[in-house]
mmCIF file of C-alpha atoms in Angstrom:
data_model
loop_
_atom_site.group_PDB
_atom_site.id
_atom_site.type_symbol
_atom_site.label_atom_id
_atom_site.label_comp_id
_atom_site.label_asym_id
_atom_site.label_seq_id
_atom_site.Cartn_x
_atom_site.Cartn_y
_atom_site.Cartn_z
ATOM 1 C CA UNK A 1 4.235 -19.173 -22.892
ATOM 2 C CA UNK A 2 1.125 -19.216 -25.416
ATOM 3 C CA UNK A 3 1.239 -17.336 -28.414
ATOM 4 C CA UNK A 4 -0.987 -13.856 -28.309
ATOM 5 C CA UNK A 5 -2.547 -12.857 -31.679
ATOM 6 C CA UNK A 6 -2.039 -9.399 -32.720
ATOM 7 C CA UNK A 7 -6.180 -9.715 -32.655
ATOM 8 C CA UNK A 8 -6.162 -10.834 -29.185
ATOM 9 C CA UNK A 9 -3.979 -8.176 -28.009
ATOM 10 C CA UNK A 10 -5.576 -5.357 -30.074
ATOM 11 C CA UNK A 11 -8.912 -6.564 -28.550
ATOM 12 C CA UNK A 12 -7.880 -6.511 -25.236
ATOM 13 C CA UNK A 13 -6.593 -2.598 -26.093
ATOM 14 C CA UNK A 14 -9.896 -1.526 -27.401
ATOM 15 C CA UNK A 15 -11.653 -3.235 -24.634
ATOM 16 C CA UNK A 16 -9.625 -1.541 -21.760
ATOM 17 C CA UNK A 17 -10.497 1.771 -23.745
ATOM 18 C CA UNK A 18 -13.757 1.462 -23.547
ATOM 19 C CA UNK A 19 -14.253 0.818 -20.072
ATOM 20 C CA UNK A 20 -11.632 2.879 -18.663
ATOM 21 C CA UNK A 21 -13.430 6.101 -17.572
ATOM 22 C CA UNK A 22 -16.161 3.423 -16.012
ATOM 23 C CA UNK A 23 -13.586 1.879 -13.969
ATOM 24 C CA UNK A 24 -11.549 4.902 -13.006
ATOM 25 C CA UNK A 25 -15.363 5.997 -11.784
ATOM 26 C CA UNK A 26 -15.908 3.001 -9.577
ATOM 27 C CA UNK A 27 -12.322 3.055 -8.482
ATOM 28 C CA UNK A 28 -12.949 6.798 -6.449
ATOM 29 C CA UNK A 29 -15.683 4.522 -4.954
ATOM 30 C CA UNK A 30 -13.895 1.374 -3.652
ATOM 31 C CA UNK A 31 -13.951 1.264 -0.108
ATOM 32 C CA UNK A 32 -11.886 0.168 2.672
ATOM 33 C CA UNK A 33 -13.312 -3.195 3.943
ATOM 34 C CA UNK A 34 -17.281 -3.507 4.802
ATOM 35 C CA UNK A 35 -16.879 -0.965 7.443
ATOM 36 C CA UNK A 36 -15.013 1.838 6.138
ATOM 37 C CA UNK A 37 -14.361 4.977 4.447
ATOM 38 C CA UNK A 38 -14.352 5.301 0.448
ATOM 39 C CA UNK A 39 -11.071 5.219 -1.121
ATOM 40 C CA UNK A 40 -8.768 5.717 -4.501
ATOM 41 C CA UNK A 41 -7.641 2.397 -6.421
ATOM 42 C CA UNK A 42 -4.291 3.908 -6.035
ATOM 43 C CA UNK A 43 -3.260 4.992 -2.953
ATOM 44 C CA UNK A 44 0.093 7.912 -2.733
ATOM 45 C CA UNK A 45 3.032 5.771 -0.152
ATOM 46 C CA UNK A 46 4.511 8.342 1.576
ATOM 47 C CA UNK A 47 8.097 6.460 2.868
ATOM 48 C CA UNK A 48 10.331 8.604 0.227
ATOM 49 C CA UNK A 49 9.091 11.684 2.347
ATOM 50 C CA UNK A 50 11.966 12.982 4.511
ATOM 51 C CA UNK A 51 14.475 10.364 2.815
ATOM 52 C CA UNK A 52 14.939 10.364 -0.768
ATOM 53 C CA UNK A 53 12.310 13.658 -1.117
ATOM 54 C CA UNK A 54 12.713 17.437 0.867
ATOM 55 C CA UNK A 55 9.349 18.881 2.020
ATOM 56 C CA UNK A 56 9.418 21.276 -1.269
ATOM 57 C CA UNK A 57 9.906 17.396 -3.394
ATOM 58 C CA UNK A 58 6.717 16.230 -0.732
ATOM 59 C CA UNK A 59 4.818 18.884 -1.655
ATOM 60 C CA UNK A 60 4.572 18.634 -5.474
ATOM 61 C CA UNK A 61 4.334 15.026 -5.249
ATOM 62 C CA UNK A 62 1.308 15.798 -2.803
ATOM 63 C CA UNK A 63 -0.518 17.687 -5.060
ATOM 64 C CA UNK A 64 0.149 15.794 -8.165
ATOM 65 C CA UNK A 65 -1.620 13.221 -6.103
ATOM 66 C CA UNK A 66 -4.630 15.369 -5.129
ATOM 67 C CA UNK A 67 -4.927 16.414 -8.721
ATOM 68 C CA UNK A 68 -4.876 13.016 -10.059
ATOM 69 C CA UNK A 69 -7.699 11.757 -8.082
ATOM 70 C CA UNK A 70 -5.697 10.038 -5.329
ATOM 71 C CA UNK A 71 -7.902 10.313 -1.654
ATOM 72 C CA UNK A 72 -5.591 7.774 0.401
ATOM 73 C CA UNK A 73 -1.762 9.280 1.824
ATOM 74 C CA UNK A 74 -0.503 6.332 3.703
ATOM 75 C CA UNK A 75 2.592 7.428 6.323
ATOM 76 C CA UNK A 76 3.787 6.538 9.584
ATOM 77 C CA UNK A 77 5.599 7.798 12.595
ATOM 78 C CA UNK A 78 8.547 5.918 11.989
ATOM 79 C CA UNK A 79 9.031 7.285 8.398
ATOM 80 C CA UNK A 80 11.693 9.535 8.410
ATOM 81 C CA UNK A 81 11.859 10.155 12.128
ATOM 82 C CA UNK A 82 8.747 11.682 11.657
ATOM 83 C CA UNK A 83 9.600 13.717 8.659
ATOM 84 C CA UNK A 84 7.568 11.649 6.487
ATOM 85 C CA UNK A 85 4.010 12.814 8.981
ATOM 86 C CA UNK A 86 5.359 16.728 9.327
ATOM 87 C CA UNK A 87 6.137 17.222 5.460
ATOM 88 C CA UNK A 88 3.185 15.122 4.675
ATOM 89 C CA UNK A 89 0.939 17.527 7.186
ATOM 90 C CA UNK A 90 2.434 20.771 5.983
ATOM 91 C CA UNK A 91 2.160 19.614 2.151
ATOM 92 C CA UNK A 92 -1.566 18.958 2.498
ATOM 93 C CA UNK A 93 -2.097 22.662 4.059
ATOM 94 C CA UNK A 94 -6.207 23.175 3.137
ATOM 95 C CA UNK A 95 -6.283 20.532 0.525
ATOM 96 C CA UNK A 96 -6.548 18.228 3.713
ATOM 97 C CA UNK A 97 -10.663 17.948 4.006
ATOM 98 C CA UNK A 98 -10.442 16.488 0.466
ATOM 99 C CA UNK A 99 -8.608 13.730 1.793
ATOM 100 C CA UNK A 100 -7.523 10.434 4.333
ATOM 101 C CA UNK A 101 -4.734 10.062 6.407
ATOM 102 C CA UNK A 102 -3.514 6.526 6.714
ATOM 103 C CA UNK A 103 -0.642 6.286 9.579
ATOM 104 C CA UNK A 104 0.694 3.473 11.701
ATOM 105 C CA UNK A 105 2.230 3.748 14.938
ATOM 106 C CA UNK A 106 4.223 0.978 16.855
ATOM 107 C CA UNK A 107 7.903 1.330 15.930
ATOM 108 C CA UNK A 108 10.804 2.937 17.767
ATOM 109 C CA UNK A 109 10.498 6.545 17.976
ATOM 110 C CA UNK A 110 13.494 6.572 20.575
ATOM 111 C CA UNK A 111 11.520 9.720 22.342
ATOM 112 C CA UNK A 112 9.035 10.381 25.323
ATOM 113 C CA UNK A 113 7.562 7.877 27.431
ATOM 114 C CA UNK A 114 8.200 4.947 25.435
ATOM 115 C CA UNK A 115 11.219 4.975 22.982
ATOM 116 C CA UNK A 116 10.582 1.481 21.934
ATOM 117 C CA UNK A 117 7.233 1.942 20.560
ATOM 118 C CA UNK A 118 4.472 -1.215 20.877
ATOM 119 C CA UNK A 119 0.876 -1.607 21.582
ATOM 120 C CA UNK A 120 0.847 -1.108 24.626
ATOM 121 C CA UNK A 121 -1.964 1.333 26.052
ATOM 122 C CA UNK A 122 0.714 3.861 26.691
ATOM 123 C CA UNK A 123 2.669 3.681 23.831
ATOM 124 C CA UNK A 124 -0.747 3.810 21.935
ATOM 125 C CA UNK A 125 -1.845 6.961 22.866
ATOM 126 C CA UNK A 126 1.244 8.964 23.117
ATOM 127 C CA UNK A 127 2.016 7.913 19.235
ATOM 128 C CA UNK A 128 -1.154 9.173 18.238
ATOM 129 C CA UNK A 129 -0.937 12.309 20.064
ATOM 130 C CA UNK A 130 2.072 12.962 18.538
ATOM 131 C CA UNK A 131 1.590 11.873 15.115
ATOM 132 C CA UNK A 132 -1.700 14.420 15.166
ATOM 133 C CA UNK A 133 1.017 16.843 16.005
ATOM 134 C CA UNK A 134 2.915 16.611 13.312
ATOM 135 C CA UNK A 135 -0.040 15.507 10.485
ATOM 136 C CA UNK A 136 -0.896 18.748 11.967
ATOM 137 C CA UNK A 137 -4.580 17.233 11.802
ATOM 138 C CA UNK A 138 -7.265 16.762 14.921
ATOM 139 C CA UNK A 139 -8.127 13.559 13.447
ATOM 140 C CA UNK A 140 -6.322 10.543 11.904
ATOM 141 C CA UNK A 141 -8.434 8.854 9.505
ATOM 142 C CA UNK A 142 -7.017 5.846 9.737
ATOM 143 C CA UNK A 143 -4.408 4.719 12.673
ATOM 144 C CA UNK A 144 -2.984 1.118 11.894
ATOM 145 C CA UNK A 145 -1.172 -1.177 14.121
ATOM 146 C CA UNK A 146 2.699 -1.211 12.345
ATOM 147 C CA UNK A 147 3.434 -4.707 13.285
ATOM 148 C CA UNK A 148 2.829 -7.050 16.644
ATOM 149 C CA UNK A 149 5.377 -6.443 19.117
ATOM 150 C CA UNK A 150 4.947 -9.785 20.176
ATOM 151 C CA UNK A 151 4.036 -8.886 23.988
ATOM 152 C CA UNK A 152 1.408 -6.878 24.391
ATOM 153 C CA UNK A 153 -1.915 -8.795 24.475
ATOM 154 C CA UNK A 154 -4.060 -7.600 21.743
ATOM 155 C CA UNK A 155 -6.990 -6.763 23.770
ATOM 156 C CA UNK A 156 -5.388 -3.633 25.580
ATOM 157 C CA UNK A 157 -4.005 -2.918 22.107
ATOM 158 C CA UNK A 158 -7.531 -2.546 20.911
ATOM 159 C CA UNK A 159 -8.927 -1.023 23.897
ATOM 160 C CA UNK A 160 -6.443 2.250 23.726
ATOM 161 C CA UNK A 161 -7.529 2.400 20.143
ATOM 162 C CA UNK A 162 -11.411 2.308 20.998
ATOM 163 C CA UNK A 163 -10.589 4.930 23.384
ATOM 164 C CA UNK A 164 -9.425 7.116 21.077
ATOM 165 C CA UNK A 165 -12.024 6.621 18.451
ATOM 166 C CA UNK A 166 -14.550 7.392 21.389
ATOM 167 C CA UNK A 167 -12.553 10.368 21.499
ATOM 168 C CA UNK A 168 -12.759 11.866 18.172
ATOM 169 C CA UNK A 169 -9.137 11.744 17.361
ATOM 170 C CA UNK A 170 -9.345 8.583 15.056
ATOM 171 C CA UNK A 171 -11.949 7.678 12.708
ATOM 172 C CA UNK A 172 -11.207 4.033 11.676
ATOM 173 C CA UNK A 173 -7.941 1.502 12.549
ATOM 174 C CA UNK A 174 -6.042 -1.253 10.556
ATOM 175 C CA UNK A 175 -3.350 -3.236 10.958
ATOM 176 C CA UNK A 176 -0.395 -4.044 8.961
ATOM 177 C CA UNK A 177 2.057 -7.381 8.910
ATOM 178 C CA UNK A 178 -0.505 -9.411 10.988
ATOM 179 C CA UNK A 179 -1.544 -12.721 9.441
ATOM 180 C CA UNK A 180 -4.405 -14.524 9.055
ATOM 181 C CA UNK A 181 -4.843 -16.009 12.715
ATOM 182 C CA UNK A 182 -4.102 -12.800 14.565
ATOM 183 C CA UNK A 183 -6.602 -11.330 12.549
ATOM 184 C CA UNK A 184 -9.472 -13.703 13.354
ATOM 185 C CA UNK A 185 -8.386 -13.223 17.129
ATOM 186 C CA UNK A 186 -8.268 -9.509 16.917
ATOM 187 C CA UNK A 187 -11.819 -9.401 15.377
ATOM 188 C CA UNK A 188 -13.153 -11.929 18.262
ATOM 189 C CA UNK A 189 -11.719 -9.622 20.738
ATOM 190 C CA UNK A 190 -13.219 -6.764 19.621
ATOM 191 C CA UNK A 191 -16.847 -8.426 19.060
ATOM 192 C CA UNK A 192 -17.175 -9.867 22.882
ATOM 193 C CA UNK A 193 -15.470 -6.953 24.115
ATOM 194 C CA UNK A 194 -17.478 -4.218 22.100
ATOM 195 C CA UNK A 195 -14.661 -2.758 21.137
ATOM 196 C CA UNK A 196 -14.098 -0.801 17.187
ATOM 197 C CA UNK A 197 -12.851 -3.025 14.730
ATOM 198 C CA UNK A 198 -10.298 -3.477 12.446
ATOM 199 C CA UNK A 199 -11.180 -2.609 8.634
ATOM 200 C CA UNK A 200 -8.189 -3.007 6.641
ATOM 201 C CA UNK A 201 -4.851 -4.935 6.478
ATOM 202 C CA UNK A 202 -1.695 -3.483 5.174
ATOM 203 C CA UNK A 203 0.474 -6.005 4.114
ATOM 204 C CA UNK A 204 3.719 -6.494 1.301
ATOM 205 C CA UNK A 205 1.698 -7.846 -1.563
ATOM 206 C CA UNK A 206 2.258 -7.967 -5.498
ATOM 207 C CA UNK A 207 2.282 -10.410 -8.629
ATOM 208 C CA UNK A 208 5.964 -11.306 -7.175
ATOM 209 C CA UNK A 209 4.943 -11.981 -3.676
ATOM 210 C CA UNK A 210 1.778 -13.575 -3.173
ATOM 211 C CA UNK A 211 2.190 -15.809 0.009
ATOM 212 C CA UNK A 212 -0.478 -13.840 2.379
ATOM 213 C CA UNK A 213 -2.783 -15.100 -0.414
ATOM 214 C CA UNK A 214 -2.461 -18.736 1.597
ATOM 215 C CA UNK A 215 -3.129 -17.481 5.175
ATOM 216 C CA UNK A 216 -4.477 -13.524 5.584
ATOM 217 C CA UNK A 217 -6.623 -12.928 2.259
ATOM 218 C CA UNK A 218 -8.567 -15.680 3.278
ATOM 219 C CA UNK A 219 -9.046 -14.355 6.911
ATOM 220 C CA UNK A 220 -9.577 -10.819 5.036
ATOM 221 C CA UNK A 221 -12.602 -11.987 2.858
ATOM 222 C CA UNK A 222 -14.191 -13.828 6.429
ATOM 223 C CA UNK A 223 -13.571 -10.639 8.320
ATOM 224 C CA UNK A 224 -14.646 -8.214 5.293
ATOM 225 C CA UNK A 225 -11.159 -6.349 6.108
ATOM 226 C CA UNK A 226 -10.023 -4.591 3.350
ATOM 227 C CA UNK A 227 -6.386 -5.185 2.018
ATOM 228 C CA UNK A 228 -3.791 -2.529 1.148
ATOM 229 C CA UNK A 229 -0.897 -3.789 -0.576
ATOM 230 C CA UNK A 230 2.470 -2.443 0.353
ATOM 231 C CA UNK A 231 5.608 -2.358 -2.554
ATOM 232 C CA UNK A 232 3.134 -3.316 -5.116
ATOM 233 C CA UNK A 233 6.014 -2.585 -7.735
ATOM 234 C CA UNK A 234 8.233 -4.629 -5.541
ATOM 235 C CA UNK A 235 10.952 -1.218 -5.517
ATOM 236 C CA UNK A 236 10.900 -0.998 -8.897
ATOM 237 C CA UNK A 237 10.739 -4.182 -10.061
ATOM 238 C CA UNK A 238 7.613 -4.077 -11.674
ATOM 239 C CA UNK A 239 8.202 -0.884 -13.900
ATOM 240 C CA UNK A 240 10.482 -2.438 -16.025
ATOM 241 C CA UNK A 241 13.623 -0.123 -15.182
ATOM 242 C CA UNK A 242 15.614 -2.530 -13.517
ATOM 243 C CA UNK A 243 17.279 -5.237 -15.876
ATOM 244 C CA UNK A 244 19.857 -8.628 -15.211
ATOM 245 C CA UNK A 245 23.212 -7.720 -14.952
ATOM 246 C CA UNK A 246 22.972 -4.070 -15.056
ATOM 247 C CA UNK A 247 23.504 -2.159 -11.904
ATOM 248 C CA UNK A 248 20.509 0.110 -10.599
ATOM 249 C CA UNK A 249 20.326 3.648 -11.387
ATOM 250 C CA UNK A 250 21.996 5.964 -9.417
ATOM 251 C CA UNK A 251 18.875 7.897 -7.712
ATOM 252 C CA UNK A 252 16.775 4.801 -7.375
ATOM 253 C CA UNK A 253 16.007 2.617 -4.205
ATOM 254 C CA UNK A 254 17.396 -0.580 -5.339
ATOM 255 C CA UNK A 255 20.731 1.588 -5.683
ATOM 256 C CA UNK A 256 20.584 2.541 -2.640
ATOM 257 C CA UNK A 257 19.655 -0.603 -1.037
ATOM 258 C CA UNK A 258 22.531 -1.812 -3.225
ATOM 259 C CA UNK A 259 24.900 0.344 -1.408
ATOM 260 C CA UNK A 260 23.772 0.007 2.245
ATOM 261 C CA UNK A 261 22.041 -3.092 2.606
ATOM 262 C CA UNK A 262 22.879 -5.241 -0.539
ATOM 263 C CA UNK A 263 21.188 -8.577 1.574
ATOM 264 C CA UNK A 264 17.862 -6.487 1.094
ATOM 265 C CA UNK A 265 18.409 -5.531 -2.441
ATOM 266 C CA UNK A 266 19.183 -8.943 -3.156
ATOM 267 C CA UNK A 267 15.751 -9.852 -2.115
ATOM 268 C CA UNK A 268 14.526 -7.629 -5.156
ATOM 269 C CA UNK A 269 16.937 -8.700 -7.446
ATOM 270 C CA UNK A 270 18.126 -12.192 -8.314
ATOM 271 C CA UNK A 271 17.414 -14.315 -11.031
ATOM 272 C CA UNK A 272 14.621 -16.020 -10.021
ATOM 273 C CA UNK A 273 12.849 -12.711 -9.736
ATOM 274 C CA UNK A 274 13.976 -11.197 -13.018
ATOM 275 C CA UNK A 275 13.048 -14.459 -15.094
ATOM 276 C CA UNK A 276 9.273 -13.540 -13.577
ATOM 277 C CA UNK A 277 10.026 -10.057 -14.421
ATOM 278 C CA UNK A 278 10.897 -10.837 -17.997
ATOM 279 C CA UNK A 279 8.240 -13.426 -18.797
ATOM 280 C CA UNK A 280 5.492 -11.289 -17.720
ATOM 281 C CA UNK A 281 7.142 -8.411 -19.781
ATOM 282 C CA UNK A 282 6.842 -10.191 -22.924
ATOM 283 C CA UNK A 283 3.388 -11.543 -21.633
ATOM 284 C CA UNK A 284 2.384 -7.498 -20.991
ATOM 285 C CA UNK A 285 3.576 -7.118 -24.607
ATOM 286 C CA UNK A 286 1.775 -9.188 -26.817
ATOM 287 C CA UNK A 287 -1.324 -8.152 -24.837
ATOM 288 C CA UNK A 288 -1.044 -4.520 -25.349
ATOM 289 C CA UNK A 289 -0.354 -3.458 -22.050
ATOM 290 C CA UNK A 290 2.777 -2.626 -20.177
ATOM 291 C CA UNK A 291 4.434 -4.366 -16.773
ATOM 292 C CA UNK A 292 3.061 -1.268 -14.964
ATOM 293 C CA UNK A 293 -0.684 -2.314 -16.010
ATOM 294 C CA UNK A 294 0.053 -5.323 -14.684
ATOM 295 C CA UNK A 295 1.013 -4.753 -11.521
ATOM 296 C CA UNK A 296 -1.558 -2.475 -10.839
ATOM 297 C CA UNK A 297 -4.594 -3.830 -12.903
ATOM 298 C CA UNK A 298 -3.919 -7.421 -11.691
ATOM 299 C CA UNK A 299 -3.794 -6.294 -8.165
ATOM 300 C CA UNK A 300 -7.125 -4.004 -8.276
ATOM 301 C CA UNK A 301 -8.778 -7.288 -10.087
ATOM 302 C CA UNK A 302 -9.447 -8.768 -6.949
ATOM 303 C CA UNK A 303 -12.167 -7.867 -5.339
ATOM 304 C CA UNK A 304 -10.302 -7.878 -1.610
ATOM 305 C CA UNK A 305 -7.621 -4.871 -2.844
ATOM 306 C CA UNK A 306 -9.296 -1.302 -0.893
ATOM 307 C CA UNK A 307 -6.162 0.631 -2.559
ATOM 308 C CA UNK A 308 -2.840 0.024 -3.680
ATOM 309 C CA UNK A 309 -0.448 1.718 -1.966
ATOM 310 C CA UNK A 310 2.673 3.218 -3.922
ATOM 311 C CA UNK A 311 5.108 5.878 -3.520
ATOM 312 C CA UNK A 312 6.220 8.191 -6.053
ATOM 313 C CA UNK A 313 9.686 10.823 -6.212
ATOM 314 C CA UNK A 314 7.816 12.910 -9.353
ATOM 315 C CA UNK A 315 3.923 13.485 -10.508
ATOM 316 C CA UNK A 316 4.556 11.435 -13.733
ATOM 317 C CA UNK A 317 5.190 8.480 -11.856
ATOM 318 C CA UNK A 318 1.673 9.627 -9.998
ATOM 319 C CA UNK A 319 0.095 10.154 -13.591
ATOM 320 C CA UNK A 320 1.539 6.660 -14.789
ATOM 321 C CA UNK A 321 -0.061 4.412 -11.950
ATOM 322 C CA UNK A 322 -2.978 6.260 -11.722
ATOM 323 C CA UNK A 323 -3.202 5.290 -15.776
ATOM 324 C CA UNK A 324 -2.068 1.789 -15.176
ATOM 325 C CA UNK A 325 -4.513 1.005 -12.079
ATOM 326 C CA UNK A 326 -7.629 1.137 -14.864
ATOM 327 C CA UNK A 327 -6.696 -2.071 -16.958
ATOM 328 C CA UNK A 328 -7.879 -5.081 -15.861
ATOM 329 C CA UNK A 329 -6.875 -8.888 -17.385
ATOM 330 C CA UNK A 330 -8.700 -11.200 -19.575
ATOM 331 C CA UNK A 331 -9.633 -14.357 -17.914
ATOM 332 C CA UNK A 332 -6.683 -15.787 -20.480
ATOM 333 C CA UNK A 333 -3.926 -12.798 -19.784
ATOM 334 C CA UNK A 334 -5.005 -13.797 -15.615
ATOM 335 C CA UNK A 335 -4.655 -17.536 -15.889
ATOM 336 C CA UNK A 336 -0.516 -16.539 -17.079
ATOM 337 C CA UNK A 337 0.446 -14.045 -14.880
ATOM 338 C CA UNK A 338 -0.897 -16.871 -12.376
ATOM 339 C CA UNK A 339 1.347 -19.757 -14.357
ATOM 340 C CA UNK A 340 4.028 -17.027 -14.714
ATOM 341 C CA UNK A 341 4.065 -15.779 -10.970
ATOM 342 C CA UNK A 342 3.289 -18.935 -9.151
ATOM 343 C CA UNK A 343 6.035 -21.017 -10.398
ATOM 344 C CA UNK A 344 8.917 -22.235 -7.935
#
């Protein structure tokens, strides 16, 4: 790894100092694709809701997020059984016109017509109906595809989603977990069919995991979808509180993981990941910045990123990413996160 100079790094400091209340301004002005609405850098992840957080938890972390500047609430139906949309809804209360409402539908609800969720036109609309119901909203800002169910044919996917634009019920739609192709076929759909189109892409993204960077980004910047990274910190990874050979904090996700699905944790934490983790620590160090700034100002460097999308248990972890999503890299600091993060 190159040496830093103490003047390097202090430079870089001053630098990010003096721009910061510039960027945090055009960050509340980013928006989501060509087509869409304006949006926050950072983005609040709402998966915690109804799982590791009560609705009381939900609704501080809510308004910590209001407070801090934060416009985008990402959720979905499947989140909690539905907790996640409800506490999320009822946490919101009249602060809701100062927001958007990002929710998916597609996975298995195990209720009403269709328990096992899809695109289909059916499974669609009842989703949507109900997810209103619990958002407690008459409009969904944004309603994004979850993932392909692999059998229903995109057009009548797309075509229950027009409808309910047409409708009034949802503003804009997105998808998350598609790749590249299936996005240029999606858009092709919707053009000779007249049909709304997608504006954004929701897929697992961050300095550790880069590989839609080959296939969808590309697709993305063609389409002028915007991208919303999911587990930006990769659990936790990127904050610096996990370290080799010491077991996760009781409380945290990767403990839980660690407990009930340790394949999944394992994914997080290995050594391949934490020599990344530790190089680009030291890296974040003699530049003046912290693993946090990374993650967040590396991700909000590239001009395809709408919002990042993170979840949070307590407002300072709000306060700390909203912080972290102003810095930005030096041409020098971006060509070693790329050595760092790109290496087998």
């Amino acid at each position: 790894m190159p040496y830093l100079s103490r003047r390097h790094a202090l430079i870089t400091a001053a630098a990010i100092a003096a721009i910061a209340p510039n960027v945090r301004a055009a960050d509340s002005k980013r928006t989501l694709g060509k087509n869409g609405p304006e949006v926050s850098g950072v983005g609040l992840g709402t998966n915690n809701f109804g799982m590791r957080l009560d609705a009381a938890g939900a609704k501080t972390v809510v308004h910590a997020a209001v407070d801090n500047g934060i416009t985008l609430f990402d959720t979905a139906n499947v989140y909690g059984r539905g907790a996640s949309e409800e506490m999320l809804g009822a946490a919101l209360g009249a602060r809701r016109s100062k927001v958007l409402i990002a929710t998916k539908f597609g996975g298995p609800m195990n209720e009403g017509k269709f328990p096992e969720g899809g695109g289909s036109r059916g499974a669609v609309i009842e989703a949507t109906e109900a997810s209103l119901r619990r958002l407690k909203t008459d409009v969904i800002d944004v309603q994004q595809y979850h993932r392909p169910d692999g059998k229903t044919p995109m057009d009548e996917t797309l075509e229950a989603l027009d409808s309910l634009v047409k409708q009034g019920k949802v503003r804009y739609i997105g998808h998350s977990n598609f790749d590249g192709a299936l996005a240029h076929e999606c858009d092709k759909i919707a053009a000779d069919n007249g049909l709304t189109h997608y504006v954004s892409a929701q897929n697992h993204y961050s300095l550790l995991t880069r590989d839609i960077e080959a296939d969808l980004v590309p697709a993305c910047e063609d389409l002028g979808l915007g991208v919303l990274p999911y587990f930006p910190l990769e659990s936790g990874m990127l904050t610096g509180k996990y370290k080799r050979d010491e077991k996760p904090a009781e409380g945290t996700r990767l403990a839980a993981w660690s407990k009930m699905a340790p394949q999944v944790a394992d994914q997080f934490m290995n050594d391949q990941i934490f020599a990344k983790v530790e190089k680009l620590t030291s890296l974040a160090e003699q530049s003046g910045a912290t693993l946090l700034d990374f993650a967040f100002g590396w991700l909000l460097s590239r001009p395809y990123i709408a919002s990042v999308i993170a979840g949070a248990t307590k407002p300072s972890q709000i306060e700390s990413n909203v912080k972290s999503a102003l810095w930005r890299p030096s041409p020098d600091i971006a060509a070693e996160i790329d050595r760092i993060t790109k290496a087998a």
